[in-house]
Amino acid sequence: MRERSRARRVALFAVLASALHACGLPEGPQPIAWDREPCAHCRMLISDPAFAAQLHTEDGGVESFDDPGCLFASLEARQPRVHALWFHHLREERWLPGDAVAFVRTTPTPMDFGFGAVDPGAPGSVSIEAVRAELRGRGGAAR
């Protein structure tokens, strides 16, 4: 009997811990203090919304970046447990989730990685995987 009661308490604790963890994860992109908040990778102030990006980690952390390339470089260098990725649209006042984003070549960008986020299927766009591979290949992911 005692073991069954203990097993129930352990199971209840696991369910509660999981629920509390899920409640702590941010929903959608979080506000950025433009011109005051530094990029989590290069430490430059984030000032141009057109190139902003965010990483949400599984432990509830939120990191903001001034260039999509900075986010990709941070992922390569640290390999955090990713909950979600968000990219500000290059030309519109909205955010795109990492599982529904593409990129076009553009210049200049805040850190000269050369990509801006757009909707998948936009003319001249490439996938997130292609951008990450290119930046890795040219050594840009480790800036």
Coordinates of N, CA and C in Angstrom, one line a residue, residues 47-98:
S47 N 18.4 47.3 -33.1 CA 17.8 48.6 -33.5 C 16.9 48.5 -34.7
D48 N 17.1 47.5 -35.6 CA 16.3 47.4 -36.8 C 15.4 46.2 -36.7
P49 N 14.1 46.4 -36.5 CA 13.2 45.3 -36.4 C 13.2 44.4 -37.6
A50 N 13.5 44.9 -38.8 CA 13.4 44.0 -40.0 C 14.3 42.8 -39.9
F51 N 15.3 42.8 -39.0 CA 16.3 41.7 -39.0 C 16.3 41.0 -37.6
A52 N 15.4 41.4 -36.7 CA 15.4 40.8 -35.4 C 15.0 39.3 -35.5
A53 N 15.5 38.6 -34.5 CA 15.2 37.2 -34.4 C 15.2 36.8 -32.9
Q54 N 14.5 35.8 -32.5 CA 14.4 35.3 -31.1 C 14.6 33.8 -31.0
L55 N 15.2 33.4 -30.0 CA 15.3 32.0 -29.6 C 14.6 31.8 -28.3
H56 N 13.7 30.9 -28.2 CA 13.0 30.5 -27.0 C 13.6 29.1 -26.6
T57 N 14.1 29.0 -25.5 CA 14.7 27.7 -25.1 C 13.7 26.9 -24.3
E58 N 13.9 25.6 -24.2 CA 13.0 24.7 -23.5 C 12.9 25.0 -22.0
D59 N 13.9 25.7 -21.4 CA 13.9 26.0 -20.0 C 13.2 27.4 -19.8
G60 N 12.6 27.9 -20.8 CA 11.8 29.2 -20.7 C 12.6 30.4 -21.0
G61 N 13.9 30.3 -21.4 CA 14.7 31.5 -21.7 C 14.3 32.1 -23.0
V62 N 14.5 33.4 -23.1 CA 14.3 34.1 -24.4 C 15.5 34.9 -24.7
E63 N 16.1 34.7 -25.9 CA 17.2 35.5 -26.3 C 16.9 36.2 -27.6
S64 N 17.3 37.4 -27.7 CA 17.0 38.2 -28.9 C 18.3 38.5 -29.6
F65 N 18.1 38.7 -30.9 CA 19.3 38.9 -31.8 C 19.0 40.0 -32.8
D66 N 20.1 40.6 -33.2 CA 20.0 41.8 -34.2 C 20.0 41.3 -35.6
D67 N 20.4 40.1 -35.9 CA 20.5 39.6 -37.3 C 20.2 38.1 -37.2
P68 N 19.5 37.6 -38.2 CA 19.2 36.1 -38.2 C 20.5 35.3 -38.1
G69 N 21.6 35.8 -38.8 CA 22.9 35.1 -38.7 C 23.4 35.0 -37.3
C70 N 23.2 36.0 -36.5 CA 23.6 35.9 -35.1 C 22.9 34.8 -34.4
L71 N 21.6 34.6 -34.6 CA 20.9 33.5 -34.0 C 21.4 32.2 -34.5
F72 N 21.7 32.1 -35.8 CA 22.3 30.8 -36.3 C 23.6 30.5 -35.7
A73 N 24.5 31.6 -35.6 CA 25.8 31.4 -35.0 C 25.7 31.0 -33.5
S74 N 24.8 31.5 -32.8 CA 24.6 31.1 -31.4 C 24.1 29.7 -31.3
L75 N 23.2 29.3 -32.2 CA 22.8 27.9 -32.2 C 23.9 26.9 -32.5
E76 N 24.8 27.3 -33.4 CA 26.0 26.5 -33.7 C 26.9 26.4 -32.6
A77 N 27.2 27.5 -32.0 CA 28.2 27.6 -30.9 C 27.7 26.9 -29.6
R78 N 26.5 27.1 -29.3 CA 26.0 26.6 -27.9 C 25.1 25.4 -28.0
Q79 N 24.4 25.2 -29.1 CA 23.5 24.1 -29.3 C 22.5 24.0 -28.1
P80 N 21.8 25.0 -27.9 CA 20.8 25.0 -26.8 C 19.6 24.1 -27.1
R81 N 18.8 23.8 -26.2 CA 17.6 23.0 -26.4 C 16.5 24.0 -26.8
V82 N 16.1 24.0 -28.1 CA 15.2 25.0 -28.7 C 13.8 24.6 -28.5
H83 N 13.0 25.6 -28.0 CA 11.6 25.5 -27.9 C 10.9 26.1 -29.1
A84 N 11.4 27.3 -29.5 CA 10.9 27.9 -30.7 C 11.9 28.9 -31.2
L85 N 11.8 29.2 -32.5 CA 12.6 30.3 -33.2 C 11.6 31.2 -33.8
W86 N 11.9 32.5 -33.7 CA 11.0 33.6 -34.4 C 11.9 34.5 -35.1
F87 N 11.4 34.9 -36.3 CA 12.2 35.9 -37.1 C 11.2 37.0 -37.6
H88 N 11.6 38.2 -37.4 CA 10.8 39.3 -37.9 C 10.9 39.4 -39.4
H89 N 9.7 39.6 -40.0 CA 9.6 39.7 -41.4 C 10.4 40.8 -41.9
L90 N 11.1 40.6 -43.0 CA 12.0 41.7 -43.6 C 11.3 42.9 -44.0
R91 N 10.1 42.8 -44.5 CA 9.3 43.9 -45.1 C 8.0 44.3 -44.4
E92 N 7.6 43.4 -43.5 CA 6.3 43.7 -42.9 C 6.4 43.6 -41.4
E93 N 5.4 44.3 -40.7 CA 5.4 44.4 -39.3 C 4.8 43.1 -38.6
R94 N 5.5 42.0 -38.8 CA 5.0 40.8 -38.2 C 6.2 39.8 -38.0
W95 N 6.0 38.8 -37.2 CA 7.0 37.8 -36.9 C 6.6 36.5 -37.6
L96 N 7.6 35.7 -38.0 CA 7.4 34.4 -38.6 C 8.0 33.3 -37.7
P97 N 7.3 32.2 -37.5 CA 7.8 31.1 -36.7 C 8.9 30.4 -37.5
G98 N 9.9 29.8 -36.8 CA 11.0 29.1 -37.4 C 10.6 27.9 -38.2

